[in-house]
Amino acid sequence: MDKMLLGRYINGESLIHHLDPRGKLFLSFYFIVIVFLCNNWETYVLMAAMVMLFVKLSDISLGFFIKGVRPLIWLILFTVLLQIFFSSGGQVFWHFGPFTITDQGLINGVFVFCRFVLIIFMSTLLTLTTTPIEISDGLESLLKPLTKIKVPVYEIALMLSIALRFVPTLMDETTKIMNAQRARGVNFGEGNLLKQIKSVIPLLIPLFVSSFNRAEDLATAMEARGYHGGEGRTKYREQEWRKNDTLAVILFIALTGALIFLRN
Amino acid sequence: MVKSIHIEKLNYVYQSGTPFSRRALTDVSLDIKTGSYTAIIGHTGSGKSTLLQHLNGLLKPTSGSLTVAGNHITSETKNKELNELRHHVGFVFQFPEAQLFEETVLKDIAFAPKNFGKSDEEAEQVAAKMATLVGLPDSVLDSSPFELSGGQMRRVAIAGVLAMEPQILVLDEPTAGLDPKGRLEMMEMFEQLHQEQHLTIILVTHQMNDVANYADHVVVMENGGLIANSTPERVFSDPDWLHKHHLGLPQTTAFAAKLAKQGVPFETLPLTEKQLAEKLAELMPQSGGELHG
Amino acid sequence: MVVPFVYAFNILNLYFFMFRIMVLLILKTKFERERTMDGIIDIKDLCFRYSQENEKLDLSHVDLHVNEGEWLAVIGHNGSGKSTLAKAIDGLIEPESGEIFVDGQKLTEESLWNIRKKIGMVFQNPDNQFVGADVEGDVAFGLENQGIEREEMHIRVKEALQVVNMQDFAKHEPVRLSGGQKQRVAIAGVLALRPKIVIFDESTSMLDPEGRMQIISLIKQMNREEGFTVISITHDIDEASLADRVVVVDDGKIMGDSLPEELFQKGNELIDLGLDVPYPQRLKFELNKRGIQTPSEYMDEGSMVNWLSRSILKN
């Protein structure tokens, strides 16, 4: 679940690892927006070169990024095929009912593929180089303005960080209970759907019971350590905006300029 | 000698073939006799739980093989065949009360036998029998397991494992978190099962006193391998070796070692207070002795 | 395949878990009353029940006095009410009647947060009290709650981790720590807050022998060298034997208040009170059965070894 929710953080000391998470979060999001400015080979090549530069700077092997694409490959291929079959314009290679394959369609297909890969690489870069807790802290500061309209941003961020910290614990718990029920003769993942759903009940109930108890213990422990709401709390972890973060922002501004200049 | 468990050159690697692969067991070979009471000791991470999970087919060897209650298991064994094995091996996990889920105590105890093919009626009969065996009063059978005290919940969980009527009972720190009275009662209960039902018992524990009091065989694990496989007398006869491997002594043995340092002669260090008292009674001047030295 | 099910349920479970904590934190305990007293903790005629439907009181007319700098052990079998007592002192549960004074201040709704600053608590389950994402983050949690400045926090976190000898683990996540290490982090979290009183609620019961001994020696150091008042709720004979005084709780009532050595003479009765029988006591019992008379006063291991070797070797 760890992997599914947020990717996997890889410890490192690279330039990218040390960027401020607020900046990283914002720029990753911004990148997704400007990918949509791309509409020709030049712009895609420029973006791809950028992403490859970041991957290089992160000191993380390309394999981890490619792994990030794999779970989404069917979705990507489906979208690419839609593009190929349903785009019009340019020379027609093949035609059948509503389906047409044109050179423009093929090019669009490749572009869509590139767009997906670029976006996935960039978000994978974020999760590979930023710990979940940094992401949660970054989100908290980015969403701070929302406290003005009474959104409990601090509380939500704290709950998110606690939930993240408990992900491995709950996963362990799941494995433990699955093993215990297997030992009592449950076969997970065998038989028809109804049987499979039924086999999950002996897993689900103990999990709820245990997280119920955990939550109770944890709330008591937090209260005993003086937690009484987000008000008046200070923060131990520091987010420091350094020169590199400003440089990254400037780079992205320049990139936007170049994209606008290069696109048709 | 009848072997209940025969393990040969067992190796296990977690997430084998990935960058995260980690070797957990190295060339483990071990025989366990039917009707014996074996204690497995070692630190967290020594490979104890990985080995235990093999006994129950929760893990399959990466290489090597094991035979448990007549079922031969290698890396090739199909998952379906493991079910047969599980039928014969009862596994009491650490904090087993976490596995309870049914509406009533009786239904929860009857869960495993039903899974292994008993009719509802048969299963509930066995369940009622096992509830008595672990010392649960009849009055709780129809209540929810979640309404019981921690100690009673543990008994329900153990009864739920015994209800499979296994030949081999694997206990992973069964007394953790109980108060001293609960611990004592629980260990006595297993001893009774061992004596009366002739169950083969495998106990993983940090409590050296329990090893001394109940086990007839000790296996010591470290870094995924066996470093000793012998009787409690032999293993506990060498306090320095145990100390080197960060393992403790039973209280009696530790106490006797202190006496030995003062010059009290022991041929072998005793394991239980009964043995020590026996020995001291021999050594004392005359029965009666002298008060206040 | 069942894996997607498991993922889905786990995510569901995680939301449920977050929701549950939020609800629990919003429900705060309420108190009223005040006055001052002498001991660091004074409890007068305290009664409590978990649910109005319970006929029996879970704490029944408890009177307890704890001196400053003392190490008080509270023993009792599971379900005797000893942990409830600890929670009451920290205002984590609301008593039905009676009064609690901590460091001269009466526990009321107003004084609650002030009193909690004076008390640190270490609980039983190492996993369920680790709030931070990593070790230093967890130690800092209580400091953040008190609104301490960041520079000061860094100093205190470092100091506290040094005391419990976990300074090399500052950046470790809880998954990579043993139970004993997590408990040491919990203690560091308490130390960083500089309370006067530390309550250990069965803090050693889920640990392996090595972790257990480390925590016990830390408690000893905190009490003897650093002057903390310690209340330890325990089943552990080693822990109880180090205390200055032992209180026995049974059925929500205080049934005894004695020096450890007085209590340990009870022998097999101790098992019913929720404590192991000290080893010398067990040995004496076996010797007596074999017709050997032993001194009637309580002997610890050292004096028992001396007595035995003298009796044996003198002829």
Short mmCIF file of N, CA and C in Angstrom, two decimals, chain A residues 51-180:
data_model
loop_
_atom_site.label_atom_id
_atom_site.label_comp_id
_atom_site.label_asym_id
_atom_site.label_seq_id
_atom_site.Cartn_x
_atom_site.Cartn_y
_atom_site.Cartn_z
N VAL A 51 13.45 16.70 -17.98
CA VAL A 51 13.16 15.60 -17.04
C VAL A 51 14.39 14.71 -16.88
N MET A 52 15.08 14.43 -18.01
CA MET A 52 16.27 13.59 -17.91
C MET A 52 17.34 14.26 -17.07
N LEU A 53 17.44 15.58 -17.19
CA LEU A 53 18.39 16.33 -16.38
C LEU A 53 18.05 16.14 -14.88
N PHE A 54 16.76 16.27 -14.55
CA PHE A 54 16.34 16.11 -13.15
C PHE A 54 16.65 14.69 -12.65
N VAL A 55 16.35 13.70 -13.51
CA VAL A 55 16.60 12.31 -13.12
C VAL A 55 18.08 12.12 -12.83
N LYS A 56 18.91 12.70 -13.70
CA LYS A 56 20.36 12.61 -13.52
C LYS A 56 20.75 13.26 -12.19
N LEU A 57 20.20 14.45 -11.95
CA LEU A 57 20.54 15.20 -10.73
C LEU A 57 20.07 14.48 -9.46
N SER A 58 19.05 13.63 -9.59
CA SER A 58 18.50 12.98 -8.40
C SER A 58 19.35 11.79 -7.96
N ASP A 59 20.29 11.35 -8.82
CA ASP A 59 21.15 10.21 -8.46
C ASP A 59 20.37 8.91 -8.26
N ILE A 60 19.20 8.82 -8.88
CA ILE A 60 18.39 7.61 -8.74
C ILE A 60 18.34 6.93 -10.11
N SER A 61 18.50 5.63 -10.13
CA SER A 61 18.61 4.95 -11.42
C SER A 61 17.28 5.01 -12.17
N LEU A 62 17.40 5.08 -13.48
CA LEU A 62 16.25 5.25 -14.36
C LEU A 62 15.20 4.16 -14.15
N GLY A 63 15.69 2.96 -13.76
CA GLY A 63 14.79 1.82 -13.57
C GLY A 63 13.62 2.13 -12.65
N PHE A 64 13.87 2.86 -11.56
CA PHE A 64 12.80 3.19 -10.62
C PHE A 64 11.71 4.03 -11.27
N PHE A 65 12.14 4.90 -12.23
CA PHE A 65 11.14 5.75 -12.90
C PHE A 65 10.30 4.92 -13.85
N ILE A 66 10.99 4.01 -14.56
CA ILE A 66 10.27 3.17 -15.51
C ILE A 66 9.25 2.31 -14.77
N LYS A 67 9.66 1.84 -13.56
CA LYS A 67 8.73 1.05 -12.74
C LYS A 67 7.48 1.84 -12.41
N GLY A 68 7.64 3.17 -12.29
CA GLY A 68 6.50 4.02 -11.98
C GLY A 68 5.49 4.03 -13.11
N VAL A 69 5.96 3.81 -14.35
CA VAL A 69 5.07 3.85 -15.52
C VAL A 69 4.26 2.55 -15.59
N ARG A 70 4.91 1.45 -15.18
CA ARG A 70 4.34 0.13 -15.42
C ARG A 70 2.89 -0.05 -14.95
N PRO A 71 2.56 0.33 -13.71
CA PRO A 71 1.18 0.06 -13.29
C PRO A 71 0.15 0.81 -14.13
N LEU A 72 0.57 1.89 -14.81
CA LEU A 72 -0.40 2.69 -15.55
C LEU A 72 -0.38 2.39 -17.04
N ILE A 73 0.40 1.38 -17.43
CA ILE A 73 0.65 1.17 -18.85
C ILE A 73 -0.63 0.92 -19.64
N TRP A 74 -1.60 0.21 -19.06
CA TRP A 74 -2.84 -0.09 -19.78
C TRP A 74 -3.65 1.17 -20.02
N LEU A 75 -3.70 1.99 -19.01
CA LEU A 75 -4.40 3.26 -19.15
C LEU A 75 -3.76 4.10 -20.26
N ILE A 76 -2.43 4.13 -20.26
CA ILE A 76 -1.71 4.92 -21.26
C ILE A 76 -1.99 4.38 -22.66
N LEU A 77 -1.84 3.05 -22.83
CA LEU A 77 -2.05 2.46 -24.16
C LEU A 77 -3.47 2.71 -24.65
N PHE A 78 -4.42 2.61 -23.72
CA PHE A 78 -5.82 2.84 -24.09
C PHE A 78 -5.99 4.25 -24.63
N THR A 79 -5.45 5.23 -23.90
CA THR A 79 -5.58 6.62 -24.34
C THR A 79 -4.86 6.84 -25.67
N VAL A 80 -3.68 6.25 -25.79
CA VAL A 80 -2.92 6.39 -27.04
C VAL A 80 -3.72 5.84 -28.21
N LEU A 81 -4.33 4.65 -28.02
CA LEU A 81 -5.13 4.05 -29.10
C LEU A 81 -6.32 4.93 -29.46
N LEU A 82 -6.95 5.48 -28.43
CA LEU A 82 -8.07 6.39 -28.71
C LEU A 82 -7.61 7.51 -29.61
N GLN A 83 -6.45 8.09 -29.25
CA GLN A 83 -5.88 9.18 -30.04
C GLN A 83 -5.64 8.74 -31.48
N ILE A 84 -5.04 7.56 -31.62
CA ILE A 84 -4.68 7.09 -32.94
C ILE A 84 -5.91 6.85 -33.80
N PHE A 85 -6.92 6.21 -33.21
CA PHE A 85 -8.09 5.83 -34.01
C PHE A 85 -9.05 6.98 -34.27
N PHE A 86 -9.10 7.94 -33.35
CA PHE A 86 -10.15 8.94 -33.48
C PHE A 86 -9.67 10.33 -33.89
N SER A 87 -8.34 10.50 -34.09
CA SER A 87 -7.90 11.82 -34.56
C SER A 87 -8.15 11.90 -36.06
N SER A 88 -8.41 13.12 -36.48
CA SER A 88 -8.57 13.30 -37.92
C SER A 88 -7.53 14.30 -38.41
N GLY A 89 -7.46 14.46 -39.69
CA GLY A 89 -6.50 15.42 -40.25
C GLY A 89 -5.28 14.71 -40.77
N GLY A 90 -4.70 15.27 -41.84
CA GLY A 90 -3.51 14.68 -42.43
C GLY A 90 -3.84 13.52 -43.34
N GLN A 91 -2.80 12.80 -43.71
CA GLN A 91 -2.96 11.71 -44.67
C GLN A 91 -3.63 10.50 -44.03
N VAL A 92 -4.61 9.90 -44.71
CA VAL A 92 -5.30 8.74 -44.17
C VAL A 92 -4.59 7.46 -44.58
N PHE A 93 -4.18 6.64 -43.62
CA PHE A 93 -3.53 5.35 -43.93
C PHE A 93 -4.53 4.22 -43.99
N TRP A 94 -5.57 4.30 -43.13
CA TRP A 94 -6.45 3.17 -42.97
C TRP A 94 -7.78 3.68 -42.50
N HIS A 95 -8.87 3.05 -42.91
CA HIS A 95 -10.17 3.57 -42.57
C HIS A 95 -11.15 2.42 -42.41
N PHE A 96 -11.90 2.39 -41.30
CA PHE A 96 -12.90 1.36 -41.11
C PHE A 96 -13.96 1.89 -40.17
N GLY A 97 -15.18 2.04 -40.65
CA GLY A 97 -16.27 2.59 -39.85
C GLY A 97 -15.85 3.90 -39.21
N PRO A 98 -16.02 3.98 -37.86
CA PRO A 98 -15.63 5.25 -37.22
C PRO A 98 -14.12 5.37 -37.04
N PHE A 99 -13.37 4.28 -37.26
CA PHE A 99 -11.92 4.31 -37.02
C PHE A 99 -11.16 4.81 -38.25
N THR A 100 -10.25 5.75 -38.02
CA THR A 100 -9.35 6.16 -39.09
C THR A 100 -7.96 6.27 -38.51
N ILE A 101 -6.99 5.83 -39.26
CA ILE A 101 -5.62 6.08 -38.82
C ILE A 101 -5.01 7.07 -39.79
N THR A 102 -4.61 8.20 -39.24
CA THR A 102 -3.98 9.22 -40.09
C THR A 102 -2.59 9.50 -39.55
N ASP A 103 -1.77 10.17 -40.33
CA ASP A 103 -0.42 10.48 -39.83
C ASP A 103 -0.51 11.42 -38.64
N GLN A 104 -1.51 12.34 -38.66
CA GLN A 104 -1.70 13.24 -37.54
C GLN A 104 -2.07 12.45 -36.28
N GLY A 105 -2.93 11.44 -36.49
CA GLY A 105 -3.35 10.58 -35.38
C GLY A 105 -2.17 9.87 -34.76
N LEU A 106 -1.29 9.33 -35.59
CA LEU A 106 -0.11 8.64 -35.09
C LEU A 106 0.78 9.57 -34.28
N ILE A 107 0.96 10.77 -34.85
CA ILE A 107 1.79 11.75 -34.15
C ILE A 107 1.16 12.12 -32.80
N ASN A 108 -0.17 12.34 -32.82
CA ASN A 108 -0.86 12.66 -31.57
C ASN A 108 -0.70 11.54 -30.55
N GLY A 109 -0.78 10.31 -31.07
CA GLY A 109 -0.61 9.14 -30.19
C GLY A 109 0.74 9.18 -29.50
N VAL A 110 1.75 9.42 -30.26
CA VAL A 110 3.10 9.50 -29.68
C VAL A 110 3.17 10.64 -28.67
N PHE A 111 2.58 11.78 -29.00
CA PHE A 111 2.61 12.93 -28.10
C PHE A 111 1.91 12.60 -26.77
N VAL A 112 0.76 11.94 -26.88
CA VAL A 112 0.01 11.60 -25.65
C VAL A 112 0.85 10.67 -24.78
N PHE A 113 1.49 9.72 -25.46
CA PHE A 113 2.36 8.79 -24.74
C PHE A 113 3.46 9.57 -24.01
N CYS A 114 4.10 10.49 -24.75
CA CYS A 114 5.17 11.29 -24.14
C CYS A 114 4.66 12.10 -22.95
N ARG A 115 3.48 12.67 -23.12
CA ARG A 115 2.92 13.51 -22.06
C ARG A 115 2.74 12.69 -20.79
N PHE A 116 2.16 11.48 -20.95
CA PHE A 116 1.97 10.60 -19.79
C PHE A 116 3.29 10.28 -19.12
N VAL A 117 4.25 9.88 -19.95
CA VAL A 117 5.52 9.46 -19.38
C VAL A 117 6.19 10.63 -18.65
N LEU A 118 6.12 11.81 -19.25
CA LEU A 118 6.73 12.98 -18.61
C LEU A 118 6.08 13.26 -17.25
N ILE A 119 4.77 13.22 -17.23
CA ILE A 119 4.06 13.51 -15.98
C ILE A 119 4.39 12.45 -14.92
N ILE A 120 4.39 11.18 -15.34
CA ILE A 120 4.68 10.12 -14.37
C ILE A 120 6.11 10.23 -13.85
N PHE A 121 7.04 10.49 -14.77
CA PHE A 121 8.44 10.65 -14.33
C PHE A 121 8.56 11.77 -13.31
N MET A 122 7.89 12.86 -13.58
CA MET A 122 8.01 14.01 -12.70
C MET A 122 7.38 13.73 -11.33
N SER A 123 6.21 13.09 -11.31
CA SER A 123 5.61 12.82 -10.00
C SER A 123 6.40 11.73 -9.27
N THR A 124 6.94 10.78 -10.04
CA THR A 124 7.79 9.77 -9.42
C THR A 124 9.02 10.43 -8.81
N LEU A 125 9.56 11.41 -9.52
CA LEU A 125 10.73 12.14 -9.00
C LEU A 125 10.39 12.78 -7.65
N LEU A 126 9.21 13.35 -7.57
CA LEU A 126 8.78 13.97 -6.31
C LEU A 126 8.75 12.95 -5.18
N THR A 127 8.09 11.80 -5.43
CA THR A 127 7.93 10.84 -4.34
C THR A 127 9.22 10.08 -4.05
N LEU A 128 10.08 9.94 -5.05
CA LEU A 128 11.34 9.23 -4.80
C LEU A 128 12.30 10.08 -3.98
N THR A 129 12.20 11.40 -4.12
CA THR A 129 13.20 12.26 -3.46
C THR A 129 12.65 13.01 -2.25
N THR A 130 11.37 12.84 -1.97
CA THR A 130 10.77 13.57 -0.86
C THR A 130 10.10 12.59 0.08
N THR A 131 10.41 12.64 1.36
CA THR A 131 9.76 11.71 2.30
C THR A 131 8.29 12.09 2.41
N PRO A 132 7.44 11.09 2.69
CA PRO A 132 6.01 11.40 2.84
C PRO A 132 5.77 12.53 3.84
N ILE A 133 6.60 12.54 4.89
CA ILE A 133 6.37 13.56 5.91
C ILE A 133 6.71 14.95 5.38
N GLU A 134 7.72 15.03 4.51
CA GLU A 134 8.03 16.33 3.90
C GLU A 134 6.89 16.77 2.99
N ILE A 135 6.33 15.79 2.29
CA ILE A 135 5.20 16.13 1.41
C ILE A 135 4.05 16.66 2.25
N SER A 136 3.79 15.98 3.37
CA SER A 136 2.69 16.40 4.22
C SER A 136 2.96 17.79 4.81
N ASP A 137 4.21 18.04 5.22
CA ASP A 137 4.57 19.38 5.72
C ASP A 137 4.44 20.43 4.62
N GLY A 138 4.91 20.06 3.43
CA GLY A 138 4.84 20.98 2.30
C GLY A 138 3.41 21.36 1.98
N LEU A 139 2.55 20.34 1.96
CA LEU A 139 1.13 20.58 1.71
C LEU A 139 0.56 21.52 2.76
N GLU A 140 0.96 21.25 4.02
CA GLU A 140 0.45 22.08 5.10
C GLU A 140 0.77 23.54 4.86
N SER A 141 2.04 23.84 4.50
CA SER A 141 2.37 25.26 4.31
C SER A 141 1.71 25.82 3.06
N LEU A 142 1.61 24.99 2.01
CA LEU A 142 0.98 25.50 0.80
C LEU A 142 -0.52 25.78 1.02
N LEU A 143 -1.11 24.99 1.91
CA LEU A 143 -2.56 25.14 2.12
C LEU A 143 -2.88 26.10 3.27
N LYS A 144 -1.82 26.65 3.90
CA LYS A 144 -2.02 27.51 5.06
C LYS A 144 -3.06 28.60 4.83
N PRO A 145 -3.07 29.26 3.65
CA PRO A 145 -4.07 30.31 3.44
C PRO A 145 -5.51 29.85 3.71
N LEU A 146 -5.75 28.54 3.54
CA LEU A 146 -7.11 28.02 3.73
C LEU A 146 -7.58 28.10 5.18
N THR A 147 -6.63 28.26 6.14
CA THR A 147 -7.06 28.38 7.54
C THR A 147 -7.95 29.61 7.70
N LYS A 148 -7.77 30.60 6.83
CA LYS A 148 -8.60 31.83 6.91
C LYS A 148 -10.07 31.51 6.69
N ILE A 149 -10.35 30.50 5.87
CA ILE A 149 -11.75 30.14 5.70
C ILE A 149 -12.10 28.92 6.55
N LYS A 150 -11.39 28.82 7.73
CA LYS A 150 -11.73 27.84 8.75
C LYS A 150 -11.51 26.38 8.34
N VAL A 151 -10.63 26.14 7.39
CA VAL A 151 -10.28 24.76 7.09
C VAL A 151 -9.21 24.33 8.11
N PRO A 152 -9.41 23.22 8.86
CA PRO A 152 -8.43 22.84 9.88
C PRO A 152 -7.18 22.22 9.26
N VAL A 153 -6.39 23.06 8.60
CA VAL A 153 -5.23 22.59 7.85
C VAL A 153 -4.21 21.88 8.75
N TYR A 154 -3.93 22.46 9.94
CA TYR A 154 -2.94 21.86 10.85
C TYR A 154 -3.37 20.46 11.27
N GLU A 155 -4.63 20.37 11.66
CA GLU A 155 -5.14 19.09 12.14
C GLU A 155 -5.08 18.05 11.03
N ILE A 156 -5.51 18.47 9.83
CA ILE A 156 -5.51 17.53 8.72
C ILE A 156 -4.09 17.07 8.42
N ALA A 157 -3.14 18.02 8.45
CA ALA A 157 -1.76 17.66 8.15
C ALA A 157 -1.21 16.72 9.22
N LEU A 158 -1.56 16.98 10.49
CA LEU A 158 -1.07 16.12 11.57
C LEU A 158 -1.65 14.71 11.41
N MET A 159 -2.94 14.65 11.13
CA MET A 159 -3.59 13.33 10.96
C MET A 159 -2.96 12.60 9.77
N LEU A 160 -2.69 13.37 8.71
CA LEU A 160 -2.08 12.75 7.53
C LEU A 160 -0.70 12.19 7.88
N SER A 161 0.07 12.98 8.64
CA SER A 161 1.42 12.49 8.95
C SER A 161 1.36 11.28 9.88
N ILE A 162 0.39 11.28 10.81
CA ILE A 162 0.25 10.10 11.69
C ILE A 162 -0.18 8.89 10.88
N ALA A 163 -1.13 9.11 9.97
CA ALA A 163 -1.59 7.99 9.14
C ALA A 163 -0.42 7.43 8.33
N LEU A 164 0.40 8.32 7.78
CA LEU A 164 1.56 7.87 7.00
C LEU A 164 2.50 7.04 7.86
N ARG A 165 2.72 7.52 9.10
CA ARG A 165 3.62 6.82 10.00
C ARG A 165 3.06 5.43 10.33
N PHE A 166 1.74 5.29 10.30
CA PHE A 166 1.16 4.00 10.65
C PHE A 166 0.96 3.06 9.46
N VAL A 167 1.22 3.54 8.26
CA VAL A 167 1.05 2.67 7.09
C VAL A 167 1.84 1.36 7.24
N PRO A 168 3.14 1.42 7.53
CA PRO A 168 3.87 0.14 7.66
C PRO A 168 3.35 -0.71 8.83
N THR A 169 2.97 -0.05 9.92
CA THR A 169 2.45 -0.79 11.07
C THR A 169 1.18 -1.54 10.70
N LEU A 170 0.29 -0.85 10.00
CA LEU A 170 -0.96 -1.50 9.62
C LEU A 170 -0.72 -2.59 8.58
N MET A 171 0.27 -2.39 7.72
CA MET A 171 0.60 -3.43 6.75
C MET A 171 1.11 -4.69 7.46
N ASP A 172 1.97 -4.48 8.45
CA ASP A 172 2.47 -5.60 9.26
C ASP A 172 1.32 -6.35 9.90
N GLU A 173 0.44 -5.55 10.48
CA GLU A 173 -0.72 -6.10 11.16
C GLU A 173 -1.53 -6.96 10.19
N THR A 174 -1.71 -6.43 8.97
CA THR A 174 -2.48 -7.16 7.95
C THR A 174 -1.83 -8.51 7.66
N THR A 175 -0.52 -8.49 7.45
CA THR A 175 0.19 -9.74 7.17
C THR A 175 0.02 -10.72 8.32
N LYS A 176 0.16 -10.19 9.54
CA LYS A 176 0.05 -11.05 10.73
C LYS A 176 -1.32 -11.72 10.80
N ILE A 177 -2.35 -10.92 10.63
CA ILE A 177 -3.69 -11.47 10.75
C ILE A 177 -4.00 -12.42 9.59
N MET A 178 -3.52 -12.05 8.39
CA MET A 178 -3.71 -12.96 7.25
C MET A 178 -3.07 -14.31 7.54
N ASN A 179 -1.85 -14.28 8.07
CA ASN A 179 -1.17 -15.52 8.41
C ASN A 179 -1.93 -16.32 9.45
N ALA A 180 -2.41 -15.60 10.47
CA ALA A 180 -3.14 -16.29 11.54
C ALA A 180 -4.39 -16.96 10.97
#
